[in-house]
């Protein structure tokens, strides 16, 4: 092999490795976005439940926030 052929082969190998790294990073970013979306949905549900506990609807008959009669 000549010097140019060796150099070209090294460049092609480097490019192939970089392509694989880019694909791996892309897969990781995709997984992270899916996890972020899952966590956002979970947080939204948790906030809604917390909001319901803080401001119960009078129609539901929930008396958890009333002062006990002995006070």
mmCIF file of C-alpha atoms in Angstrom:
data_model
loop_
_atom_site.group_PDB
_atom_site.id
_atom_site.type_symbol
_atom_site.label_atom_id
_atom_site.label_comp_id
_atom_site.label_asym_id
_atom_site.label_seq_id
_atom_site.Cartn_x
_atom_site.Cartn_y
_atom_site.Cartn_z
ATOM 1 C CA UNK A 1 0.000 0.000 0.000
ATOM 2 C CA UNK A 2 1.115 3.453 -0.722
ATOM 3 C CA UNK A 3 1.088 6.243 1.750
ATOM 4 C CA UNK A 4 -2.002 7.773 0.131
ATOM 5 C CA UNK A 5 -3.925 4.486 0.284
ATOM 6 C CA UNK A 6 -3.033 4.025 3.951
ATOM 7 C CA UNK A 7 -4.033 7.577 4.713
ATOM 8 C CA UNK A 8 -7.351 7.139 2.883
ATOM 9 C CA UNK A 9 -8.019 3.891 4.731
ATOM 10 C CA UNK A 10 -7.340 5.590 8.082
ATOM 11 C CA UNK A 11 -9.681 8.426 7.181
ATOM 12 C CA UNK A 12 -12.414 5.960 6.192
ATOM 13 C CA UNK A 13 -11.993 4.066 9.478
ATOM 14 C CA UNK A 14 -12.156 7.283 11.458
ATOM 15 C CA UNK A 15 -15.278 8.337 9.572
ATOM 16 C CA UNK A 16 -16.934 4.967 10.234
ATOM 17 C CA UNK A 17 -16.168 5.259 13.963
ATOM 18 C CA UNK A 18 -17.503 8.810 14.052
ATOM 19 C CA UNK A 19 -20.691 7.727 12.282
ATOM 20 C CA UNK A 20 -21.187 5.008 14.906
ATOM 21 C CA UNK A 21 -20.584 7.493 17.729
ATOM 22 C CA UNK A 22 -23.076 9.932 16.211
ATOM 23 C CA UNK A 23 -25.678 7.169 15.937
ATOM 24 C CA UNK A 24 -25.043 6.113 19.555
ATOM 25 C CA UNK A 25 -25.408 9.707 20.747
ATOM 26 C CA UNK A 26 -28.578 10.146 18.718
ATOM 27 C CA UNK A 27 -30.041 7.017 20.307
ATOM 28 C CA UNK A 28 -29.137 8.284 23.775
ATOM 29 C CA UNK A 29 -30.726 11.679 23.128
ATOM 30 C CA UNK A 30 -33.874 9.967 21.857
ATOM 31 C CA UNK A 31 -34.060 7.819 25.011
ATOM 32 C CA UNK A 32 -33.516 10.859 27.199
ATOM 33 C CA UNK A 33 -36.343 12.762 25.476
ATOM 34 C CA UNK A 34 -38.650 9.804 26.022
ATOM 35 C CA UNK A 35 -37.683 9.761 29.708
ATOM 36 C CA UNK A 36 -38.194 13.537 29.965
ATOM 37 C CA UNK A 37 -41.668 13.192 28.420
ATOM 38 C CA UNK A 38 -42.517 10.391 30.850
ATOM 39 C CA UNK A 39 -41.307 12.472 33.794
ATOM 40 C CA UNK A 40 -43.255 15.531 32.608
ATOM 41 C CA UNK A 41 -46.457 13.482 32.475
ATOM 42 C CA UNK A 42 -45.769 12.064 35.918
ATOM 43 C CA UNK A 43 -45.061 15.530 37.314
ATOM 44 C CA UNK A 44 -48.250 16.874 35.769
ATOM 45 C CA UNK A 45 -50.304 14.090 37.367
ATOM 46 C CA UNK A 46 -48.599 14.681 40.705
ATOM 47 C CA UNK A 47 -49.243 18.436 40.533
ATOM 48 C CA UNK A 48 -52.893 17.783 39.734
ATOM 49 C CA UNK A 49 -53.231 15.438 42.702
ATOM 50 C CA UNK A 50 -51.484 17.934 44.966
ATOM 51 C CA UNK A 51 -53.745 20.706 43.713
ATOM 52 C CA UNK A 52 -56.786 18.594 44.521
ATOM 53 C CA UNK A 53 -55.489 18.056 48.051
ATOM 54 C CA UNK A 54 -54.802 21.751 48.588
ATOM 55 C CA UNK A 55 -58.127 23.013 47.215
ATOM 56 C CA UNK A 56 -60.760 20.304 47.518
ATOM 57 C CA UNK A 57 -64.020 20.862 45.731
ATOM 58 C CA UNK A 58 -66.923 21.589 48.065
ATOM 59 C CA UNK A 59 -69.173 19.362 45.991
ATOM 60 C CA UNK A 60 -67.129 16.283 46.806
ATOM 61 C CA UNK A 61 -68.046 16.464 50.486
ATOM 62 C CA UNK A 62 -64.394 16.233 51.491
ATOM 63 C CA UNK A 63 -64.037 17.445 55.088
ATOM 64 C CA UNK A 64 -60.348 16.694 55.555
ATOM 65 C CA UNK A 65 -59.508 20.393 55.978
ATOM 66 C CA UNK A 66 -62.135 21.220 58.560
ATOM 67 C CA UNK A 67 -61.022 22.079 62.087
ATOM 68 C CA UNK A 68 -61.880 19.268 64.532
ATOM 69 C CA UNK A 69 -64.731 20.136 66.919
ATOM 70 C CA UNK A 70 -62.525 20.122 70.048
ATOM 71 C CA UNK A 71 -60.687 23.303 68.997
#
